[in-house]
mmCIF file of C-alpha atoms and ligand atoms in Angstrom:
data_model
loop_
_atom_site.group_PDB
_atom_site.id
_atom_site.type_symbol
_atom_site.label_atom_id
_atom_site.label_comp_id
_atom_site.label_asym_id
_atom_site.label_seq_id
_atom_site.Cartn_x
_atom_site.Cartn_y
_atom_site.Cartn_z
ATOM 1 C CA MET A 1 -29.252 -34.218 7.059
ATOM 2 C CA SER A 2 -32.389 -33.092 7.137
ATOM 3 C CA THR A 3 -34.216 -30.650 4.902
ATOM 4 C CA GLN A 4 -34.374 -27.727 7.103
ATOM 5 C CA ALA A 5 -30.910 -28.302 7.733
ATOM 6 C CA LEU A 6 -30.202 -28.903 3.976
ATOM 7 C CA GLU A 7 -32.084 -25.460 2.947
ATOM 8 C CA GLN A 8 -30.095 -23.626 5.484
ATOM 9 C CA ASN A 9 -27.252 -24.724 3.667
ATOM 10 C CA THR A 10 -28.432 -23.713 0.536
ATOM 11 C CA ALA A 11 -29.470 -20.341 1.396
ATOM 12 C CA VAL A 12 -25.992 -19.514 3.018
ATOM 13 C CA ALA A 13 -24.445 -20.477 -0.473
ATOM 14 C CA ALA A 14 -26.692 -18.951 -2.464
ATOM 15 C CA ALA A 15 -25.958 -15.392 -0.326
ATOM 16 C CA TRP A 16 -21.851 -15.630 0.223
ATOM 17 C CA SER A 17 -21.815 -16.295 -3.901
ATOM 18 C CA LYS A 18 -23.319 -13.109 -4.618
ATOM 19 C CA ARG A 19 -21.269 -10.196 -6.001
ATOM 20 C CA PRO A 20 -21.359 -7.171 -4.063
ATOM 21 C CA LEU A 21 -22.095 -9.162 -1.232
ATOM 22 C CA ILE A 22 -24.190 -6.894 1.060
ATOM 23 C CA ILE A 23 -24.333 -7.781 4.601
ATOM 24 C CA SER A 24 -25.791 -5.181 7.401
ATOM 25 C CA GLY A 25 -27.774 -4.822 10.459
ATOM 26 C CA PRO A 26 -27.146 -3.386 13.884
ATOM 27 C CA CYS A 27 -23.625 -3.133 15.558
ATOM 28 C CA SER A 28 -25.442 -4.606 18.322
ATOM 29 C CA ALA A 29 -28.748 -6.741 18.857
ATOM 30 C CA GLU A 30 -30.213 -4.694 21.403
ATOM 31 C CA THR A 31 -33.804 -6.428 22.136
ATOM 32 C CA GLU A 32 -36.231 -8.767 20.281
ATOM 33 C CA GLU A 33 -38.271 -5.835 18.616
ATOM 34 C CA GLN A 34 -35.535 -4.009 17.205
ATOM 35 C CA VAL A 35 -33.374 -7.076 15.295
ATOM 36 C CA LEU A 36 -37.108 -8.218 13.799
ATOM 37 C CA GLU A 37 -37.780 -4.999 12.885
ATOM 38 C CA THR A 38 -34.713 -3.824 11.359
ATOM 39 C CA ALA A 39 -34.461 -7.463 9.629
ATOM 40 C CA GLN A 40 -37.498 -7.180 7.638
ATOM 41 C CA ARG A 41 -36.584 -3.255 6.819
ATOM 42 C CA LEU A 42 -33.117 -4.684 5.713
ATOM 43 C CA ALA A 43 -35.067 -7.504 3.624
ATOM 44 C CA ALA A 44 -37.070 -5.078 2.246
ATOM 45 C CA THR A 45 -34.782 -3.070 0.522
ATOM 46 C CA GLY A 46 -34.387 -6.482 -1.073
ATOM 47 C CA GLN A 47 -29.982 -5.108 -1.322
ATOM 48 C CA VAL A 48 -29.466 -6.679 1.009
ATOM 49 C CA HIS A 49 -27.862 -10.963 1.672
ATOM 50 C CA ALA A 50 -27.471 -11.133 5.166
ATOM 51 C CA LEU A 51 -28.209 -10.126 8.162
ATOM 52 C CA ARG A 52 -25.491 -9.023 10.678
ATOM 53 C CA ALA A 53 -26.267 -8.741 14.753
ATOM 54 C CA GLY A 54 -23.141 -8.425 17.206
ATOM 55 C CA ILE A 55 -24.031 -10.735 20.579
ATOM 56 C CA TRP A 56 -21.133 -9.993 22.408
ATOM 57 C CA LYS A 57 -19.563 -7.416 22.248
ATOM 58 C CA PRO A 58 -16.519 -6.839 22.691
ATOM 59 C CA ARG A 59 -15.851 -3.007 24.254
ATOM 60 C CA THR A 60 -12.150 -1.109 24.428
ATOM 61 C CA ARG A 61 -13.553 0.202 27.494
ATOM 62 C CA PRO A 62 -15.973 -1.678 30.649
ATOM 63 C CA GLY A 63 -18.729 0.420 31.922
ATOM 64 C CA SER A 64 -20.608 0.237 28.097
ATOM 65 C CA PHE A 65 -23.073 -2.349 26.938
ATOM 66 C CA GLU A 66 -21.081 -5.786 26.234
ATOM 67 C CA GLY A 67 -24.170 -7.059 24.408
ATOM 68 C CA VAL A 68 -27.086 -9.099 25.416
ATOM 69 C CA GLY A 69 -25.729 -12.421 24.850
ATOM 70 C CA THR A 70 -26.734 -16.015 23.987
ATOM 71 C CA LYS A 71 -30.556 -15.150 24.645
ATOM 72 C CA GLY A 72 -30.822 -12.795 21.644
ATOM 73 C CA LEU A 73 -29.605 -15.328 20.050
ATOM 74 C CA PRO A 74 -33.099 -16.749 18.860
ATOM 75 C CA TRP A 75 -34.219 -13.328 17.854
ATOM 76 C CA LEU A 76 -31.806 -13.784 14.964
ATOM 77 C CA GLN A 77 -33.182 -17.386 13.973
ATOM 78 C CA GLN A 78 -37.268 -15.784 14.195
ATOM 79 C CA ALA A 79 -35.184 -12.853 11.946
ATOM 80 C CA LYS A 80 -33.937 -15.378 9.532
ATOM 81 C CA LYS A 81 -37.565 -17.652 9.339
ATOM 82 C CA LEU A 82 -39.509 -14.698 9.041
ATOM 83 C CA THR A 83 -36.833 -12.064 6.578
ATOM 84 C CA GLY A 84 -35.678 -15.800 5.122
ATOM 85 C CA LEU A 85 -31.704 -13.506 5.171
ATOM 86 C CA PRO A 86 -28.941 -15.577 6.814
ATOM 87 C CA THR A 87 -26.818 -13.948 10.006
ATOM 88 C CA ALA A 88 -23.590 -13.204 10.792
ATOM 89 C CA VAL A 89 -22.811 -13.282 14.577
ATOM 90 C CA GLU A 90 -19.101 -12.022 15.929
ATOM 91 C CA VAL A 91 -16.844 -14.843 18.096
ATOM 92 C CA ALA A 92 -14.692 -14.854 19.814
ATOM 93 C CA THR A 93 -14.652 -17.389 22.529
ATOM 94 C CA ALA A 94 -14.677 -21.263 21.923
ATOM 95 C CA LYS A 95 -17.980 -21.080 23.977
ATOM 96 C CA GLN A 96 -19.380 -18.472 21.744
ATOM 97 C CA VAL A 97 -18.488 -20.439 17.916
ATOM 98 C CA GLU A 98 -20.854 -23.336 20.022
ATOM 99 C CA ASP A 99 -24.182 -20.751 21.041
ATOM 100 C CA ALA A 100 -23.506 -19.240 17.387
ATOM 101 C CA LEU A 101 -23.494 -23.159 15.650
ATOM 102 C CA HIS A 102 -26.165 -24.166 18.280
ATOM 103 C CA PHE A 103 -28.596 -21.634 16.865
ATOM 104 C CA ASP A 104 -28.114 -21.672 13.545
ATOM 105 C CA VAL A 105 -26.038 -18.558 12.778
ATOM 106 C CA ASP A 106 -24.919 -19.110 9.023
ATOM 107 C CA ILE A 107 -21.451 -16.653 9.110
ATOM 108 C CA LEU A 108 -19.229 -16.362 11.906
ATOM 109 C CA TRP A 109 -16.338 -13.172 11.713
ATOM 110 C CA ILE A 110 -13.952 -12.592 13.713
ATOM 111 C CA GLY A 111 -13.577 -9.318 15.727
ATOM 112 C CA ALA A 112 -10.484 -6.999 15.108
ATOM 113 C CA ARG A 113 -9.583 -7.135 18.419
ATOM 114 C CA THR A 114 -9.644 -10.985 18.265
ATOM 115 C CA THR A 115 -7.636 -11.247 15.184
ATOM 116 C CA VAL A 116 -5.184 -8.805 17.242
ATOM 117 C CA ASN A 117 -4.438 -12.189 19.473
ATOM 118 C CA PRO A 118 -3.306 -15.735 18.023
ATOM 119 C CA PHE A 119 -4.230 -17.334 20.980
ATOM 120 C CA SER A 120 -7.708 -16.698 20.951
ATOM 121 C CA VAL A 121 -7.865 -16.702 16.822
ATOM 122 C CA GLN A 122 -6.375 -20.465 17.742
ATOM 123 C CA GLU A 123 -9.519 -21.036 20.621
ATOM 124 C CA VAL A 124 -11.951 -19.977 17.801
ATOM 125 C CA ALA A 125 -10.307 -22.027 15.109
ATOM 126 C CA ASP A 126 -10.873 -25.295 17.494
ATOM 127 C CA ALA A 127 -13.981 -24.612 18.142
ATOM 128 C CA LEU A 128 -14.358 -24.208 13.836
ATOM 129 C CA ARG A 129 -13.099 -28.126 13.575
ATOM 130 C CA GLY A 130 -15.849 -29.397 11.623
ATOM 131 C CA ALA A 131 -18.315 -26.912 11.341
ATOM 132 C CA ASN A 132 -19.178 -26.325 8.080
ATOM 133 C CA VAL A 133 -19.811 -22.349 8.307
ATOM 134 C CA PRO A 134 -18.055 -19.687 6.138
ATOM 135 C CA VAL A 135 -16.280 -17.422 8.593
ATOM 136 C CA LEU A 136 -15.482 -13.653 7.794
ATOM 137 C CA ILE A 137 -12.165 -12.152 9.311
ATOM 138 C CA LYS A 138 -12.222 -8.690 9.793
ATOM 139 C CA ASN A 139 -8.297 -7.304 9.895
ATOM 140 C CA PRO A 140 -6.736 -6.570 12.935
ATOM 141 C CA ILE A 141 -7.097 -3.108 14.823
ATOM 142 C CA ASN A 142 -2.875 -2.303 14.507
ATOM 143 C CA PRO A 143 -1.752 -2.372 10.420
ATOM 144 C CA ASP A 144 0.115 -6.023 10.477
ATOM 145 C CA LEU A 145 -0.915 -8.253 7.979
ATOM 146 C CA GLU A 146 1.495 -10.739 9.013
ATOM 147 C CA LEU A 147 -1.571 -11.214 11.623
ATOM 148 C CA TRP A 148 -4.214 -11.123 9.829
ATOM 149 C CA THR A 149 -2.545 -13.585 7.480
ATOM 150 C CA GLY A 150 -2.136 -16.375 10.542
ATOM 151 C CA ALA A 151 -5.925 -15.392 11.357
ATOM 152 C CA VAL A 152 -6.328 -16.740 7.947
ATOM 153 C CA GLU A 153 -4.297 -19.584 8.259
ATOM 154 C CA ARG A 154 -5.553 -20.486 11.297
ATOM 155 C CA VAL A 155 -8.935 -21.221 10.459
ATOM 156 C CA ALA A 156 -7.831 -22.501 7.282
ATOM 157 C CA LYS A 157 -6.335 -25.247 9.057
ATOM 158 C CA ALA A 158 -9.137 -25.893 11.182
ATOM 159 C CA GLY A 159 -10.865 -26.970 7.842
ATOM 160 C CA ILE A 160 -13.193 -23.805 7.445
ATOM 161 C CA SER A 161 -13.338 -23.235 3.509
ATOM 162 C CA ARG A 162 -15.092 -19.964 2.356
ATOM 163 C CA ILE A 163 -13.304 -17.502 4.424
ATOM 164 C CA GLY A 164 -13.802 -14.213 3.427
ATOM 165 C CA LEU A 165 -11.609 -11.158 4.936
ATOM 166 C CA ILE A 166 -13.152 -7.899 6.423
ATOM 167 C CA HIS A 167 -11.353 -4.522 6.207
ATOM 168 C CA ARG A 168 -12.591 -2.393 8.825
ATOM 169 C CA GLY A 169 -9.468 -0.097 8.896
ATOM 170 C CA PHE A 170 -6.928 0.484 11.781
ATOM 171 C CA SER A 171 -6.559 2.552 15.266
ATOM 172 C CA ASN A 172 -4.647 5.441 14.790
ATOM 173 C CA TYR A 173 -3.812 7.774 18.003
ATOM 174 C CA GLY A 174 -5.371 11.365 18.180
ATOM 175 C CA ASN A 175 -8.293 12.661 16.472
ATOM 176 C CA THR A 176 -8.733 11.971 12.339
ATOM 177 C CA GLU A 177 -11.055 12.078 10.037
ATOM 178 C CA TYR A 178 -11.669 8.282 10.779
ATOM 179 C CA ARG A 179 -12.706 5.630 13.660
ATOM 180 C CA ASN A 180 -9.495 3.796 11.633
ATOM 181 C CA ALA A 181 -7.667 5.134 9.426
ATOM 182 C CA PRO A 182 -8.683 2.729 6.077
ATOM 183 C CA MET A 183 -4.638 2.607 4.853
ATOM 184 C CA TRP A 184 -5.853 1.184 1.627
ATOM 185 C CA HIS A 185 -2.836 -0.115 0.274
ATOM 186 C CA LEU A 186 -2.720 -2.791 3.388
ATOM 187 C CA ALA A 187 -6.646 -4.008 2.590
ATOM 188 C CA ILE A 188 -4.775 -4.468 -1.424
ATOM 189 C CA GLU A 189 -1.780 -5.574 -0.774
ATOM 190 C CA MET A 190 -3.870 -8.399 1.706
ATOM 191 C CA LYS A 191 -5.925 -8.664 -1.686
ATOM 192 C CA ARG A 192 -3.216 -9.679 -3.840
ATOM 193 C CA ARG A 193 -1.797 -11.728 -1.509
ATOM 194 C CA ASN A 194 -5.294 -13.661 -1.579
ATOM 195 C CA PRO A 195 -6.693 -13.249 -5.059
ATOM 196 C CA GLU A 196 -9.146 -15.627 -4.602
ATOM 197 C CA MET A 197 -10.522 -14.680 -1.173
ATOM 198 C CA MET A 198 -13.724 -12.612 -0.803
ATOM 199 C CA LEU A 199 -12.105 -9.099 0.464
ATOM 200 C CA ILE A 200 -15.771 -7.362 1.423
ATOM 201 C CA ASN A 201 -15.006 -2.946 3.065
ATOM 202 C CA ASP A 202 -16.810 -1.812 6.602
ATOM 203 C CA PRO A 203 -16.667 1.893 6.082
ATOM 204 C CA SER A 204 -19.101 1.578 9.765
ATOM 205 C CA HIS A 205 -15.464 1.007 11.567
ATOM 206 C CA ILE A 206 -13.635 3.292 9.837
ATOM 207 C CA CYS A 207 -15.494 6.622 8.895
ATOM 208 C CA GLY A 208 -17.056 6.046 13.181
ATOM 209 C CA ARG A 209 -19.664 8.709 11.516
ATOM 210 C CA ARG A 210 -22.382 8.507 9.008
ATOM 211 C CA ASP A 211 -21.710 11.338 6.108
ATOM 212 C CA ILE A 212 -18.438 9.856 5.269
ATOM 213 C CA LEU A 213 -19.917 5.993 4.984
ATOM 214 C CA LEU A 214 -20.756 6.979 1.521
ATOM 215 C CA ASP A 215 -17.116 8.197 0.225
ATOM 216 C CA VAL A 216 -15.621 5.492 1.743
ATOM 217 C CA ALA A 217 -17.978 2.686 0.199
ATOM 218 C CA GLN A 218 -17.674 3.982 -3.147
ATOM 219 C CA LYS A 219 -13.996 3.917 -2.567
ATOM 220 C CA ALA A 220 -13.970 0.882 -1.773
ATOM 221 C CA ILE A 221 -15.718 -0.333 -5.041
ATOM 222 C CA ASP A 222 -13.596 1.812 -6.740
ATOM 223 C CA LEU A 223 -10.573 -0.785 -5.281
ATOM 224 C CA ASP A 224 -12.573 -4.322 -7.082
ATOM 225 C CA PHE A 225 -13.732 -5.522 -3.262
ATOM 226 C CA ASP A 226 -16.466 -7.929 -3.117
ATOM 227 C CA GLY A 227 -18.343 -6.449 -1.116
ATOM 228 C CA LEU A 228 -19.601 -4.079 1.939
ATOM 229 C CA MET A 229 -20.717 -4.836 5.879
ATOM 230 C CA VAL A 230 -22.493 -1.680 6.701
ATOM 231 C CA GLU A 231 -24.366 -0.713 10.023
ATOM 232 C CA SER A 232 -28.005 -0.353 10.585
ATOM 233 C CA HIS A 233 -30.456 0.121 13.210
ATOM 234 C CA ILE A 234 -34.000 1.440 12.861
ATOM 235 C CA ASP A 235 -33.444 3.869 15.245
ATOM 236 C CA PRO A 236 -30.103 5.290 14.868
ATOM 237 C CA ASP A 237 -29.603 7.890 16.950
ATOM 238 C CA ASN A 238 -30.581 5.922 20.422
ATOM 239 C CA ALA A 239 -29.042 2.889 19.396
ATOM 240 C CA TRP A 240 -26.639 0.920 22.107
ATOM 241 C CA SER A 241 -23.529 0.906 20.562
ATOM 242 C CA ASP A 242 -21.889 3.022 17.845
ATOM 243 C CA ALA A 243 -24.965 5.790 17.340
ATOM 244 C CA LYS A 244 -22.795 7.610 15.343
ATOM 245 C CA GLN A 245 -22.422 5.057 12.550
ATOM 246 C CA GLN A 246 -25.297 3.562 11.838
ATOM 247 C CA ILE A 247 -28.014 4.304 9.094
ATOM 248 C CA THR A 248 -31.814 3.059 8.808
ATOM 249 C CA PRO A 249 -32.432 0.442 6.782
ATOM 250 C CA GLU A 250 -33.591 3.072 3.883
ATOM 251 C CA VAL A 251 -30.461 5.566 4.567
ATOM 252 C CA PHE A 252 -28.557 2.315 3.227
ATOM 253 C CA ALA A 253 -30.898 1.413 0.260
ATOM 254 C CA ASP A 254 -30.166 4.934 -0.492
ATOM 255 C CA MET A 255 -26.634 4.891 -0.139
ATOM 256 C CA LEU A 256 -26.162 1.582 -2.436
ATOM 257 C CA ALA A 257 -28.740 3.095 -5.142
ATOM 258 C CA THR A 258 -25.996 6.153 -5.138
ATOM 259 C CA ILE A 259 -22.925 3.815 -5.304
ATOM 260 C CA VAL A 260 -21.717 3.619 -9.212
ATOM 261 C CA TRP A 261 -20.970 -0.042 -10.000
ATOM 262 C CA ARG A 262 -17.771 -1.009 -11.556
ATOM 263 C CA LYS A 263 -17.049 -4.354 -12.721
ATOM 264 C CA GLU A 264 -13.246 -5.201 -12.845
ATOM 265 C CA ASP A 265 -13.756 -7.169 -15.934
ATOM 266 C CA VAL A 266 -15.827 -7.269 -18.943
ATOM 267 C CA ASP A 267 -16.092 -11.369 -20.534
ATOM 268 C CA SER A 268 -16.229 -9.909 -23.992
ATOM 269 C CA ALA A 269 -13.233 -11.200 -26.200
ATOM 270 C CA GLU A 270 -13.245 -7.752 -27.666
ATOM 271 C CA PHE A 271 -13.527 -5.164 -24.694
ATOM 272 C CA HIS A 272 -9.393 -8.043 -23.848
ATOM 273 C CA SER A 273 -7.710 -7.230 -26.981
ATOM 274 C CA HIS A 274 -8.350 -3.761 -27.030
ATOM 275 C CA LEU A 275 -7.179 -3.753 -23.197
ATOM 276 C CA GLU A 276 -4.554 -6.153 -24.108
ATOM 277 C CA LYS A 277 -3.274 -3.445 -27.214
ATOM 278 C CA LEU A 278 -3.071 -0.629 -24.740
ATOM 279 C CA ARG A 279 -1.428 -2.328 -22.325
ATOM 280 C CA GLN A 280 1.234 -3.314 -24.415
ATOM 281 C CA GLN A 281 1.266 0.291 -25.183
ATOM 282 C CA ILE A 282 2.210 1.279 -22.464
ATOM 283 C CA ASN A 283 4.430 -1.132 -21.274
ATOM 284 C CA HIS A 284 5.789 -0.063 -24.519
ATOM 285 C CA ILE A 285 6.281 3.319 -23.440
ATOM 286 C CA ASP A 286 7.656 2.650 -19.762
ATOM 287 C CA ASP A 287 10.707 0.925 -21.117
ATOM 288 C CA GLU A 288 11.901 3.368 -23.666
ATOM 289 C CA LEU A 289 11.096 6.508 -20.744
ATOM 290 C CA MET A 290 13.795 3.933 -18.983
ATOM 291 C CA GLN A 291 16.032 3.495 -21.421
ATOM 292 C CA LEU A 292 16.041 7.901 -22.172
ATOM 293 C CA LEU A 293 16.308 8.098 -18.267
ATOM 294 C CA GLY A 294 19.243 5.898 -18.448
ATOM 295 C CA GLN A 295 20.576 8.050 -20.696
ATOM 296 C CA ARG A 296 19.900 11.033 -19.433
ATOM 297 C CA MET A 297 21.872 9.823 -16.135
ATOM 298 C CA LYS A 298 24.881 8.653 -18.741
ATOM 299 C CA VAL A 299 25.232 12.347 -19.607
ATOM 300 C CA ALA A 300 24.870 13.544 -16.090
ATOM 301 C CA ASP A 301 28.206 11.417 -15.368
ATOM 302 C CA LYS A 302 29.874 13.138 -18.408
ATOM 303 C CA ILE A 303 28.980 16.326 -16.680
ATOM 304 C CA GLY A 304 29.946 15.327 -13.198
ATOM 305 C CA GLU A 305 33.600 14.089 -14.901
ATOM 306 C CA TYR A 306 33.672 17.596 -16.542
ATOM 307 C CA LYS A 307 32.620 19.382 -13.632
ATOM 308 C CA ARG A 308 35.111 17.986 -11.240
ATOM 309 C CA ASN A 309 37.872 18.317 -13.702
ATOM 310 C CA ASN A 310 37.234 21.968 -13.631
ATOM 311 C CA ALA A 311 36.405 21.881 -9.985
ATOM 312 C CA VAL A 312 32.807 23.646 -10.036
ATOM 313 C CA THR A 313 29.792 22.640 -7.363
ATOM 314 C CA ILE A 314 26.986 19.805 -8.908
ATOM 315 C CA LEU A 315 23.591 22.180 -7.993
ATOM 316 C CA GLN A 316 23.938 25.677 -10.349
ATOM 317 C CA THR A 317 20.811 27.254 -9.195
ATOM 318 C CA ASN A 318 20.683 29.415 -12.491
ATOM 319 C CA ARG A 319 20.695 26.145 -14.576
ATOM 320 C CA TRP A 320 18.269 24.771 -12.339
ATOM 321 C CA ASN A 321 15.534 27.205 -12.774
ATOM 322 C CA GLU A 322 15.716 26.942 -16.466
ATOM 323 C CA ILE A 323 15.099 23.318 -16.435
ATOM 324 C CA LEU A 324 11.774 23.786 -14.825
ATOM 325 C CA GLU A 325 10.681 26.828 -16.747
ATOM 326 C CA ARG A 326 11.278 25.149 -19.439
ATOM 327 C CA ALA A 327 9.586 22.127 -18.600
ATOM 328 C CA TYR A 328 6.768 23.838 -16.771
ATOM 329 C CA ARG A 329 6.262 25.337 -20.931
ATOM 330 C CA LYS A 330 6.536 21.875 -22.238
ATOM 331 C CA GLY A 331 4.573 20.378 -19.734
ATOM 332 C CA ASP A 332 1.625 22.843 -19.761
ATOM 333 C CA ALA A 333 0.957 21.931 -23.544
ATOM 334 C CA LEU A 334 1.024 18.352 -22.999
ATOM 335 C CA GLY A 335 -1.761 18.650 -20.122
ATOM 336 C CA LEU A 336 1.077 17.432 -17.775
ATOM 337 C CA SER A 337 -0.290 19.275 -14.285
ATOM 338 C CA LYS A 338 2.450 21.921 -12.363
ATOM 339 C CA GLU A 339 2.619 19.118 -9.517
ATOM 340 C CA PHE A 340 3.432 16.362 -11.156
ATOM 341 C CA VAL A 341 5.958 17.919 -13.058
ATOM 342 C CA THR A 342 7.850 19.329 -9.661
ATOM 343 C CA ARG A 343 7.719 15.950 -8.240
ATOM 344 C CA TYR A 344 8.754 14.274 -11.608
ATOM 345 C CA LEU A 345 12.119 16.619 -12.327
ATOM 346 C CA ASP A 346 12.473 16.404 -8.564
ATOM 347 C CA ALA A 347 13.106 13.041 -8.630
ATOM 348 C CA VAL A 348 15.019 12.775 -11.683
ATOM 349 C CA HIS A 349 16.920 15.468 -10.427
ATOM 350 C CA MET A 350 17.935 13.670 -7.346
ATOM 351 C CA GLU A 351 18.986 10.800 -9.091
ATOM 352 C CA SER A 352 21.168 13.426 -11.281
ATOM 353 C CA ILE A 353 23.105 14.892 -8.728
ATOM 354 C CA ASN A 354 23.015 11.352 -7.131
ATOM 355 C CA HIS A 355 25.056 10.531 -9.643
ATOM 356 C CA GLN A 356 27.624 13.316 -10.470
ATOM 357 C CA ASN A 357 27.985 12.805 -6.581
ATOM 358 C CA ARG A 358 29.573 9.985 -7.203
ATOM 359 C CA ILE A 359 31.751 10.477 -9.804
ATOM 360 C CA MET A 360 33.135 14.046 -8.528
ATOM 361 C CA ASN A 361 34.124 11.813 -5.392
ATOM 362 C CA SER A 362 35.730 8.567 -6.930
HETATM 363 C C1 PEP B 401 -18.388 -4.583 14.886
HETATM 364 O O1 PEP B 401 -18.534 -5.410 13.538
HETATM 365 O O2 PEP B 401 -19.576 -4.649 15.542
HETATM 366 C C2 PEP B 401 -17.003 -4.601 15.407
HETATM 367 C C3 PEP B 401 -16.968 -4.693 17.146
HETATM 368 O O3 PEP B 401 -16.184 -4.576 15.063
HETATM 369 P P1 PEP B 401 -14.457 -4.475 15.172
HETATM 370 O O4 PEP B 401 -14.228 -6.407 15.096
HETATM 371 O O5 PEP B 401 -14.219 -3.645 13.170
HETATM 372 O O6 PEP B 401 -14.537 -3.266 16.005
HETATM 373 MN MN1 MN B 402 -19.725 -1.604 15.580
#
């Protein structure tokens, strides 16, 4: 391996192990000047570990800017030379993988529109065979964890050992607050299935607009994501793609400084034993609550029998009002919100009605 290749590998390994891993750069590489200035301003923040830039842009509709193509790759090489930042590019075909690797791109990512298509993912995976490059895989545009998992498996089978996940939200029809609905539970489930795999959040494509980027990024950090990929541009309003969601490198640096960074875990034994004791208390209380709920249902069964024998209705409105009133008063004194008490009692009441129904119709 040449000294240059060795240095490249070391720089990428260092970036890949950063937590939180912060990747930023323009949606699209537009001109050499734009790429170099963005890279330098991002590097100057001292908070960014890799430079992203779209070279081939998968646009939903034809006619908009589809990326500068291969001629932009030397600009990224130059940006890396100037700043030391490893570079990241989206690839969707075998030819794009070859070109990106030929021009020493350090990290590749598979875009949301590619992850949905097993043929495309397989083509990319086959082209990756033998390459020692980390690959990030965005969630598919539709909320389907099997497709996301399938893409991970195809890339892993091609021998790629450093694989990360990017959560960029899911397409939805009609206007909502988000360009792509975050559906956080899907990202959490993907993390549960792949506990060792890096999961980073892309608030730019979730939000589609600047004003809520911070909220989404903070939420991701609160949910223990491993990093962020955020689009930045030297002149966001005039960006050739995704103008509404891009921010300047300096605004991004402010955003990073505003985020409250949390750690999932602390190493100290004292912290762990303290937490463990509290968790055991929670388990114990949960067990007791279950026992009590089971007993409550047994009483409900008895009431059901009694009502059946006397031919009266299950629902007695006065009694239900009385239960609610009592519970609100007690709940209030215990610091339980009215909303929670209502939902809790509704659930218990429904279960109780189902029990009585079974008895009365048996
Ligand atoms: C991008 O990162 O610029 C991009 C096209 O993203 P996605 O695949 O998430 O739409
Ligand atoms: Mn974009």
